[in-house]
Amino acid sequence: MSDTPLVARSPHREHASTAVVVGLMQPDARDVTIGDGAFVIAAGPCSVEDRAMIHETARAVAAGGARLLRGGAFKPRTSPYAFQGLGTEGLEMLAEARAATGLPVVTEVLDVRQVELIARYADVLQIGARNMYNTPLLAAVGELGLPVLLKRSFAATIRELISAAEYIAVRGNTRIILCERGIRTFESSTRNTLDVAAIPVLKRETHLPVLVDPSHAAGRAELVAPLACAALAAGADGLIVEVHPTPANARSDADQSLSFAQFEAMMLQLAIIAGAVQRPIVPLHGEAKVLPIGAAPRRARAVRAGSAR
Ligand code: PEP
Ligand code: MN
C-alpha cells in the first residue's frame, strides 16, 4: 500500500481530481473553485502594510482578473530585525478588503498557536515553505474544514511534499492545494529554481490541485510573467503572485513584487496561452461587487480564454 493513500492518485481512478472550493465559510467571499480546469490567480502583496495599500491592491488585482487576495499578516522573515507583519491588525485589514471586493483571502499561519485566530479571518490557510516539515502545524490545520495551501519547502523532494499533505489529510481535512514555489539549487541568477517538472509530477502522483508561486521562485519582477506562463502551459491549476502598489517601497520582497501595470500585462499574456491550452481564466463576476474605497474605482475587465466554466 502507498504511504500516502489519502492524497495519492488511485490507479483505479486515474483521471479523478479533487477540486477545492474556497470562500464558503466567509459570507463576504465570492467562492472560487481551484482544480476544476480553470486557471485561478491569487494575487496581492507579500505583507499587508496598511489599510489603504491592501484595499488598493485588492481592487486592482480583482479588476485584473485575480480570484483570491494574498497577503501576509504574520511573516516568516529571515532576519528577526526585518518587518514581521502587522499581525491581527493585518488580518482585520484583509477581511475588510474581502468585504469590499469579494475576493477570498489567503494568508499564512506560522505557528500552531495562531491557527484558531487566523482561521477566523482566512479563506485559505497558507503553510509556508519554512513550515512544510512542521508536523504539529500540519496536524492542526488538518483538524479544520478550511482549505490549506501547502507550499513546498525549498529543500524538499516532491515525495516529501506529498507526505506533508498526507499529514493534513489524515486528520480529516482533504481540502489541500499544493504549491510549487521554487527550490534551492546551485543557480544564483534566480532566488530559487522553479521546478516546472514538479507540476506534472504532482498532478500525476496526487489528485490535489497544484498552484505555482512564480514570485518566490524568480525573486525578480521581470522573471515572474515568463514563469507564470510556463506554469500554465505545464498544467498548473493557478498561481499565487505578489503585487504591490509601489513595489520599490514594499516592506518585504520588493524586488519580486509586480506593479499593477505589470500584473495586467502578465494577465494578458496568460490569456493568450490559456486560449492555446483550452484553460479558462474566469474573472470575478459582477463589477458592482468591487466597491470604490479611497482611490478612483477601476472597471473590472474580463480576461477570458478558452471555454467558460
Ligand atoms: C509567502 O508566500 O509569503 C512566503 C513567505 O513564501 P514561501 O513560504 O514560499 O517562502
Ligand atoms: Mn514574499
JSON list of N, CA and C in Angstrom, two decimals, residues 123-184:
[
{"chain": "A", "resi": 123, "resn": "ASP", "atom": "N", "xyz": [-9.72, 32.54, 4.31]},
{"chain": "A", "resi": 123, "resn": "ASP", "atom": "CA", "xyz": [-10.46, 31.57, 3.49]},
{"chain": "A", "resi": 123, "resn": "ASP", "atom": "C", "xyz": [-9.56, 30.39, 3.15]},
{"chain": "A", "resi": 124, "resn": "VAL", "atom": "N", "xyz": [-8.26, 30.65, 3.07]},
{"chain": "A", "resi": 124, "resn": "VAL", "atom": "CA", "xyz": [-7.27, 29.60, 2.82]},
{"chain": "A", "resi": 124, "resn": "VAL", "atom": "C", "xyz": [-6.12, 29.81, 3.79]},
{"chain": "A", "resi": 125, "resn": "LEU", "atom": "N", "xyz": [-5.73, 28.76, 4.51]},
{"chain": "A", "resi": 125, "resn": "LEU", "atom": "CA", "xyz": [-4.59, 28.84, 5.43]},
{"chain": "A", "resi": 125, "resn": "LEU", "atom": "C", "xyz": [-3.34, 28.44, 4.67]},
{"chain": "A", "resi": 126, "resn": "GLN", "atom": "N", "xyz": [-2.39, 29.34, 4.60]},
{"chain": "A", "resi": 126, "resn": "GLN", "atom": "CA", "xyz": [-1.15, 29.05, 3.89]},
{"chain": "A", "resi": 126, "resn": "GLN", "atom": "C", "xyz": [-0.12, 28.50, 4.87]},
{"chain": "A", "resi": 127, "resn": "ILE", "atom": "N", "xyz": [0.45, 27.35, 4.51]},
{"chain": "A", "resi": 127, "resn": "ILE", "atom": "CA", "xyz": [1.61, 26.83, 5.24]},
{"chain": "A", "resi": 127, "resn": "ILE", "atom": "C", "xyz": [2.81, 27.15, 4.37]},
{"chain": "A", "resi": 128, "resn": "GLY", "atom": "N", "xyz": [3.72, 27.95, 4.90]},
{"chain": "A", "resi": 128, "resn": "GLY", "atom": "CA", "xyz": [4.84, 28.42, 4.10]},
{"chain": "A", "resi": 128, "resn": "GLY", "atom": "C", "xyz": [5.93, 27.37, 3.95]},
{"chain": "A", "resi": 129, "resn": "ALA", "atom": "N", "xyz": [6.85, 27.67, 3.03]},
{"chain": "A", "resi": 129, "resn": "ALA", "atom": "CA", "xyz": [7.94, 26.74, 2.72]},
{"chain": "A", "resi": 129, "resn": "ALA", "atom": "C", "xyz": [8.72, 26.35, 3.98]},
{"chain": "A", "resi": 130, "resn": "ARG", "atom": "N", "xyz": [8.92, 27.31, 4.88]},
{"chain": "A", "resi": 130, "resn": "ARG", "atom": "CA", "xyz": [9.71, 27.04, 6.09]},
{"chain": "A", "resi": 130, "resn": "ARG", "atom": "C", "xyz": [8.99, 26.11, 7.06]},
{"chain": "A", "resi": 131, "resn": "ASN", "atom": "N", "xyz": [7.70, 25.95, 6.89]},
{"chain": "A", "resi": 131, "resn": "ASN", "atom": "CA", "xyz": [6.91, 25.13, 7.81]},
{"chain": "A", "resi": 131, "resn": "ASN", "atom": "C", "xyz": [6.39, 23.83, 7.21]},
{"chain": "A", "resi": 132, "resn": "MET", "atom": "N", "xyz": [6.83, 23.51, 6.01]},
{"chain": "A", "resi": 132, "resn": "MET", "atom": "CA", "xyz": [6.31, 22.30, 5.37]},
{"chain": "A", "resi": 132, "resn": "MET", "atom": "C", "xyz": [6.58, 21.05, 6.20]},
{"chain": "A", "resi": 133, "resn": "TYR", "atom": "N", "xyz": [7.68, 21.08, 6.97]},
{"chain": "A", "resi": 133, "resn": "TYR", "atom": "CA", "xyz": [8.05, 19.92, 7.79]},
{"chain": "A", "resi": 133, "resn": "TYR", "atom": "C", "xyz": [7.50, 20.01, 9.22]},
{"chain": "A", "resi": 134, "resn": "ASN", "atom": "N", "xyz": [6.74, 21.05, 9.51]},
{"chain": "A", "resi": 134, "resn": "ASN", "atom": "CA", "xyz": [6.24, 21.25, 10.88]},
{"chain": "A", "resi": 134, "resn": "ASN", "atom": "C", "xyz": [5.00, 20.38, 11.08]},
{"chain": "A", "resi": 135, "resn": "THR", "atom": "N", "xyz": [5.22, 19.14, 11.49]},
{"chain": "A", "resi": 135, "resn": "THR", "atom": "CA", "xyz": [4.10, 18.19, 11.54]},
{"chain": "A", "resi": 135, "resn": "THR", "atom": "C", "xyz": [3.01, 18.58, 12.55]},
{"chain": "A", "resi": 136, "resn": "PRO", "atom": "N", "xyz": [3.35, 19.17, 13.70]},
{"chain": "A", "resi": 136, "resn": "PRO", "atom": "CA", "xyz": [2.24, 19.61, 14.58]},
{"chain": "A", "resi": 136, "resn": "PRO", "atom": "C", "xyz": [1.36, 20.67, 13.91]},
{"chain": "A", "resi": 137, "resn": "LEU", "atom": "N", "xyz": [1.98, 21.56, 13.13]},
{"chain": "A", "resi": 137, "resn": "LEU", "atom": "CA", "xyz": [1.18, 22.58, 12.42]},
{"chain": "A", "resi": 137, "resn": "LEU", "atom": "C", "xyz": [0.32, 21.93, 11.32]},
{"chain": "A", "resi": 138, "resn": "LEU", "atom": "N", "xyz": [0.89, 20.97, 10.61]},
{"chain": "A", "resi": 138, "resn": "LEU", "atom": "CA", "xyz": [0.13, 20.26, 9.57]},
{"chain": "A", "resi": 138, "resn": "LEU", "atom": "C", "xyz": [-1.07, 19.56, 10.21]},
{"chain": "A", "resi": 139, "resn": "ALA", "atom": "N", "xyz": [-0.84, 18.94, 11.36]},
{"chain": "A", "resi": 139, "resn": "ALA", "atom": "CA", "xyz": [-1.92, 18.24, 12.06]},
{"chain": "A", "resi": 139, "resn": "ALA", "atom": "C", "xyz": [-2.99, 19.24, 12.50]},
{"chain": "A", "resi": 140, "resn": "ALA", "atom": "N", "xyz": [-2.56, 20.40, 12.99]},
{"chain": "A", "resi": 140, "resn": "ALA", "atom": "CA", "xyz": [-3.52, 21.40, 13.50]},
{"chain": "A", "resi": 140, "resn": "ALA", "atom": "C", "xyz": [-4.43, 21.91, 12.37]},
{"chain": "A", "resi": 141, "resn": "VAL", "atom": "N", "xyz": [-3.88, 22.18, 11.20]},
{"chain": "A", "resi": 141, "resn": "VAL", "atom": "CA", "xyz": [-4.74, 22.67, 10.11]},
{"chain": "A", "resi": 141, "resn": "VAL", "atom": "C", "xyz": [-5.57, 21.51, 9.54]},
{"chain": "A", "resi": 142, "resn": "GLY", "atom": "N", "xyz": [-5.10, 20.30, 9.78]},
{"chain": "A", "resi": 142, "resn": "GLY", "atom": "CA", "xyz": [-5.84, 19.11, 9.35]},
{"chain": "A", "resi": 142, "resn": "GLY", "atom": "C", "xyz": [-7.11, 18.90, 10.16]},
{"chain": "A", "resi": 143, "resn": "GLU", "atom": "N", "xyz": [-7.19, 19.54, 11.33]},
{"chain": "A", "resi": 143, "resn": "GLU", "atom": "CA", "xyz": [-8.38, 19.40, 12.18]},
{"chain": "A", "resi": 143, "resn": "GLU", "atom": "C", "xyz": [-9.52, 20.30, 11.70]},
{"chain": "A", "resi": 144, "resn": "LEU", "atom": "N", "xyz": [-9.20, 21.26, 10.82]},
{"chain": "A", "resi": 144, "resn": "LEU", "atom": "CA", "xyz": [-10.21, 22.24, 10.42]},
{"chain": "A", "resi": 144, "resn": "LEU", "atom": "C", "xyz": [-10.82, 21.87, 9.07]},
{"chain": "A", "resi": 145, "resn": "GLY", "atom": "N", "xyz": [-11.88, 22.60, 8.72]},
{"chain": "A", "resi": 145, "resn": "GLY", "atom": "CA", "xyz": [-12.50, 22.37, 7.41]},
{"chain": "A", "resi": 145, "resn": "GLY", "atom": "C", "xyz": [-12.06, 23.39, 6.37]},
{"chain": "A", "resi": 146, "resn": "LEU", "atom": "N", "xyz": [-11.14, 24.28, 6.76]},
{"chain": "A", "resi": 146, "resn": "LEU", "atom": "CA", "xyz": [-10.70, 25.33, 5.82]},
{"chain": "A", "resi": 146, "resn": "LEU", "atom": "C", "xyz": [-9.68, 24.80, 4.84]},
{"chain": "A", "resi": 147, "resn": "PRO", "atom": "N", "xyz": [-9.74, 25.23, 3.57]},
{"chain": "A", "resi": 147, "resn": "PRO", "atom": "CA", "xyz": [-8.71, 24.82, 2.63]},
{"chain": "A", "resi": 147, "resn": "PRO", "atom": "C", "xyz": [-7.31, 25.25, 3.08]},
{"chain": "A", "resi": 148, "resn": "VAL", "atom": "N", "xyz": [-6.33, 24.43, 2.73]},
{"chain": "A", "resi": 148, "resn": "VAL", "atom": "CA", "xyz": [-4.94, 24.70, 3.10]},
{"chain": "A", "resi": 148, "resn": "VAL", "atom": "C", "xyz": [-4.10, 24.80, 1.83]},
{"chain": "A", "resi": 149, "resn": "LEU", "atom": "N", "xyz": [-3.29, 25.85, 1.74]},
{"chain": "A", "resi": 149, "resn": "LEU", "atom": "CA", "xyz": [-2.31, 25.97, 0.65]},
{"chain": "A", "resi": 149, "resn": "LEU", "atom": "C", "xyz": [-0.97, 25.53, 1.23]},
{"chain": "A", "resi": 150, "resn": "LEU", "atom": "N", "xyz": [-0.49, 24.39, 0.78]},
{"chain": "A", "resi": 150, "resn": "LEU", "atom": "CA", "xyz": [0.74, 23.82, 1.34]},
{"chain": "A", "resi": 150, "resn": "LEU", "atom": "C", "xyz": [1.89, 24.07, 0.38]},
{"chain": "A", "resi": 151, "resn": "LYS", "atom": "N", "xyz": [2.84, 24.91, 0.81]},
{"chain": "A", "resi": 151, "resn": "LYS", "atom": "CA", "xyz": [3.97, 25.24, -0.06]},
{"chain": "A", "resi": 151, "resn": "LYS", "atom": "C", "xyz": [5.12, 24.25, 0.14]},
{"chain": "A", "resi": 152, "resn": "ARG", "atom": "N", "xyz": [5.77, 23.95, -0.96]},
{"chain": "A", "resi": 152, "resn": "ARG", "atom": "CA", "xyz": [6.91, 23.04, -0.91]},
{"chain": "A", "resi": 152, "resn": "ARG", "atom": "C", "xyz": [8.09, 23.75, -0.25]},
{"chain": "A", "resi": 153, "resn": "SER", "atom": "N", "xyz": [8.75, 23.07, 0.66]},
{"chain": "A", "resi": 153, "resn": "SER", "atom": "CA", "xyz": [9.98, 23.63, 1.23]},
{"chain": "A", "resi": 153, "resn": "SER", "atom": "C", "xyz": [11.02, 23.79, 0.13]},
{"chain": "A", "resi": 154, "resn": "PHE", "atom": "N", "xyz": [11.91, 24.77, 0.29]},
{"chain": "A", "resi": 154, "resn": "PHE", "atom": "CA", "xyz": [12.93, 24.95, -0.75]},
{"chain": "A", "resi": 154, "resn": "PHE", "atom": "C", "xyz": [13.95, 23.81, -0.76]},
{"chain": "A", "resi": 155, "resn": "ALA", "atom": "N", "xyz": [13.87, 22.93, 0.24]},
{"chain": "A", "resi": 155, "resn": "ALA", "atom": "CA", "xyz": [14.80, 21.80, 0.28]},
{"chain": "A", "resi": 155, "resn": "ALA", "atom": "C", "xyz": [14.07, 20.45, 0.27]},
{"chain": "A", "resi": 156, "resn": "ALA", "atom": "N", "xyz": [12.81, 20.46, -0.11]},
{"chain": "A", "resi": 156, "resn": "ALA", "atom": "CA", "xyz": [12.03, 19.22, -0.05]},
{"chain": "A", "resi": 156, "resn": "ALA", "atom": "C", "xyz": [11.95, 18.54, -1.41]},
{"chain": "A", "resi": 157, "resn": "THR", "atom": "N", "xyz": [11.97, 17.22, -1.37]},
{"chain": "A", "resi": 157, "resn": "THR", "atom": "CA", "xyz": [11.66, 16.47, -2.59]},
{"chain": "A", "resi": 157, "resn": "THR", "atom": "C", "xyz": [10.14, 16.51, -2.80]},
{"chain": "A", "resi": 158, "resn": "ILE", "atom": "N", "xyz": [9.73, 16.15, -3.99]},
{"chain": "A", "resi": 158, "resn": "ILE", "atom": "CA", "xyz": [8.29, 16.11, -4.29]},
{"chain": "A", "resi": 158, "resn": "ILE", "atom": "C", "xyz": [7.62, 15.09, -3.36]},
{"chain": "A", "resi": 159, "resn": "ARG", "atom": "N", "xyz": [8.29, 14.00, -3.13]},
{"chain": "A", "resi": 159, "resn": "ARG", "atom": "CA", "xyz": [7.74, 12.95, -2.25]},
{"chain": "A", "resi": 159, "resn": "ARG", "atom": "C", "xyz": [7.49, 13.51, -0.83]},
{"chain": "A", "resi": 160, "resn": "GLU", "atom": "N", "xyz": [8.45, 14.31, -0.35]},
{"chain": "A", "resi": 160, "resn": "GLU", "atom": "CA", "xyz": [8.27, 14.88, 1.00]},
{"chain": "A", "resi": 160, "resn": "GLU", "atom": "C", "xyz": [7.09, 15.85, 1.04]},
{"chain": "A", "resi": 161, "resn": "LEU", "atom": "N", "xyz": [6.89, 16.59, -0.04]},
{"chain": "A", "resi": 161, "resn": "LEU", "atom": "CA", "xyz": [5.72, 17.49, -0.10]},
{"chain": "A", "resi": 161, "resn": "LEU", "atom": "C", "xyz": [4.43, 16.65, -0.04]},
{"chain": "A", "resi": 162, "resn": "ILE", "atom": "N", "xyz": [4.41, 15.56, -0.78]},
{"chain": "A", "resi": 162, "resn": "ILE", "atom": "CA", "xyz": [3.20, 14.72, -0.79]},
{"chain": "A", "resi": 162, "resn": "ILE", "atom": "C", "xyz": [2.96, 14.12, 0.61]},
{"chain": "A", "resi": 163, "resn": "SER", "atom": "N", "xyz": [4.04, 13.74, 1.29]},
{"chain": "A", "resi": 163, "resn": "SER", "atom": "CA", "xyz": [3.89, 13.20, 2.65]},
{"chain": "A", "resi": 163, "resn": "SER", "atom": "C", "xyz": [3.37, 14.26, 3.61]},
{"chain": "A", "resi": 164, "resn": "ALA", "atom": "N", "xyz": [3.83, 15.50, 3.42]},
{"chain": "A", "resi": 164, "resn": "ALA", "atom": "CA", "xyz": [3.35, 16.59, 4.27]},
{"chain": "A", "resi": 164, "resn": "ALA", "atom": "C", "xyz": [1.84, 16.77, 4.06]},
{"chain": "A", "resi": 165, "resn": "ALA", "atom": "N", "xyz": [1.40, 16.66, 2.81]},
{"chain": "A", "resi": 165, "resn": "ALA", "atom": "CA", "xyz": [-0.03, 16.79, 2.52]},
{"chain": "A", "resi": 165, "resn": "ALA", "atom": "C", "xyz": [-0.81, 15.66, 3.22]},
{"chain": "A", "resi": 166, "resn": "GLU", "atom": "N", "xyz": [-0.22, 14.47, 3.24]},
{"chain": "A", "resi": 166, "resn": "GLU", "atom": "CA", "xyz": [-0.90, 13.34, 3.88]},
{"chain": "A", "resi": 166, "resn": "GLU", "atom": "C", "xyz": [-1.09, 13.60, 5.39]},
{"chain": "A", "resi": 167, "resn": "TYR", "atom": "N", "xyz": [-0.12, 14.30, 6.02]},
{"chain": "A", "resi": 167, "resn": "TYR", "atom": "CA", "xyz": [-0.24, 14.65, 7.44]},
{"chain": "A", "resi": 167, "resn": "TYR", "atom": "C", "xyz": [-1.50, 15.50, 7.70]},
{"chain": "A", "resi": 168, "resn": "ILE", "atom": "N", "xyz": [-1.86, 16.32, 6.71]},
{"chain": "A", "resi": 168, "resn": "ILE", "atom": "CA", "xyz": [-3.06, 17.15, 6.85]},
{"chain": "A", "resi": 168, "resn": "ILE", "atom": "C", "xyz": [-4.29, 16.28, 6.61]},
{"chain": "A", "resi": 169, "resn": "ALA", "atom": "N", "xyz": [-4.24, 15.50, 5.54]},
{"chain": "A", "resi": 169, "resn": "ALA", "atom": "CA", "xyz": [-5.40, 14.70, 5.13]},
{"chain": "A", "resi": 169, "resn": "ALA", "atom": "C", "xyz": [-5.78, 13.66, 6.19]},
{"chain": "A", "resi": 170, "resn": "VAL", "atom": "N", "xyz": [-4.77, 13.10, 6.85]},
{"chain": "A", "resi": 170, "resn": "VAL", "atom": "CA", "xyz": [-5.04, 12.01, 7.80]},
{"chain": "A", "resi": 170, "resn": "VAL", "atom": "C", "xyz": [-5.85, 12.52, 9.00]},
{"chain": "A", "resi": 171, "resn": "ARG", "atom": "N", "xyz": [-5.80, 13.83, 9.24]},
{"chain": "A", "resi": 171, "resn": "ARG", "atom": "CA", "xyz": [-6.60, 14.42, 10.33]},
{"chain": "A", "resi": 171, "resn": "ARG", "atom": "C", "xyz": [-8.03, 14.72, 9.89]},
{"chain": "A", "resi": 172, "resn": "GLY", "atom": "N", "xyz": [-8.31, 14.53, 8.62]},
{"chain": "A", "resi": 172, "resn": "GLY", "atom": "CA", "xyz": [-9.70, 14.71, 8.17]},
{"chain": "A", "resi": 172, "resn": "GLY", "atom": "C", "xyz": [-9.89, 15.82, 7.16]},
{"chain": "A", "resi": 173, "resn": "ASN", "atom": "N", "xyz": [-8.88, 16.68, 6.99]},
{"chain": "A", "resi": 173, "resn": "ASN", "atom": "CA", "xyz": [-9.03, 17.80, 6.04]},
{"chain": "A", "resi": 173, "resn": "ASN", "atom": "C", "xyz": [-8.35, 17.44, 4.71]},
{"chain": "A", "resi": 174, "resn": "THR", "atom": "N", "xyz": [-9.16, 17.17, 3.71]},
{"chain": "A", "resi": 174, "resn": "THR", "atom": "CA", "xyz": [-8.58, 16.83, 2.40]},
{"chain": "A", "resi": 174, "resn": "THR", "atom": "C", "xyz": [-8.68, 18.00, 1.44]},
{"chain": "A", "resi": 175, "resn": "ARG", "atom": "N", "xyz": [-9.05, 19.18, 1.96]},
{"chain": "A", "resi": 175, "resn": "ARG", "atom": "CA", "xyz": [-9.14, 20.36, 1.09]},
{"chain": "A", "resi": 175, "resn": "ARG", "atom": "C", "xyz": [-7.76, 21.01, 1.01]},
{"chain": "A", "resi": 176, "resn": "ILE", "atom": "N", "xyz": [-6.87, 20.34, 0.29]},
{"chain": "A", "resi": 176, "resn": "ILE", "atom": "CA", "xyz": [-5.46, 20.73, 0.25]},
{"chain": "A", "resi": 176, "resn": "ILE", "atom": "C", "xyz": [-5.08, 21.15, -1.17]},
{"chain": "A", "resi": 177, "resn": "ILE", "atom": "N", "xyz": [-4.37, 22.28, -1.25]},
{"chain": "A", "resi": 177, "resn": "ILE", "atom": "CA", "xyz": [-3.86, 22.77, -2.53]},
{"chain": "A", "resi": 177, "resn": "ILE", "atom": "C", "xyz": [-2.34, 22.77, -2.40]},
{"chain": "A", "resi": 178, "resn": "LEU", "atom": "N", "xyz": [-1.65, 22.11, -3.30]},
{"chain": "A", "resi": 178, "resn": "LEU", "atom": "CA", "xyz": [-0.18, 22.07, -3.24]},
{"chain": "A", "resi": 178, "resn": "LEU", "atom": "C", "xyz": [0.39, 23.28, -3.95]},
{"chain": "A", "resi": 179, "resn": "CYS", "atom": "N", "xyz": [1.60, 23.69, -3.55]},
{"chain": "A", "resi": 179, "resn": "CYS", "atom": "CA", "xyz": [2.21, 24.85, -4.21]},
{"chain": "A", "resi": 179, "resn": "CYS", "atom": "C", "xyz": [3.70, 24.65, -4.46]},
{"chain": "A", "resi": 180, "resn": "GLU", "atom": "N", "xyz": [4.08, 24.74, -5.71]},
{"chain": "A", "resi": 180, "resn": "GLU", "atom": "CA", "xyz": [5.50, 24.72, -6.11]},
{"chain": "A", "resi": 180, "resn": "GLU", "atom": "C", "xyz": [5.98, 26.18, -6.13]},
{"chain": "A", "resi": 181, "resn": "ARG", "atom": "N", "xyz": [7.02, 26.48, -5.36]},
{"chain": "A", "resi": 181, "resn": "ARG", "atom": "CA", "xyz": [7.48, 27.87, -5.24]},
{"chain": "A", "resi": 181, "resn": "ARG", "atom": "C", "xyz": [8.98, 28.00, -5.46]},
{"chain": "A", "resi": 182, "resn": "GLY", "atom": "N", "xyz": [9.56, 26.98, -6.07]},
{"chain": "A", "resi": 182, "resn": "GLY", "atom": "CA", "xyz": [11.00, 27.05, -6.35]},
{"chain": "A", "resi": 182, "resn": "GLY", "atom": "C", "xyz": [11.80, 26.39, -5.24]},
{"chain": "A", "resi": 183, "resn": "ILE", "atom": "N", "xyz": [12.89, 25.76, -5.66]},
{"chain": "A", "resi": 183, "resn": "ILE", "atom": "CA", "xyz": [13.76, 25.06, -4.71]},
{"chain": "A", "resi": 183, "resn": "ILE", "atom": "C", "xyz": [15.16, 25.66, -4.80]},
{"chain": "A", "resi": 184, "resn": "ARG", "atom": "N", "xyz": [15.97, 25.40, -3.77]},
{"chain": "A", "resi": 184, "resn": "ARG", "atom": "CA", "xyz": [17.34, 25.89, -3.76]},
{"chain": "A", "resi": 184, "resn": "ARG", "atom": "C", "xyz": [18.24, 25.00, -4.60]}
]
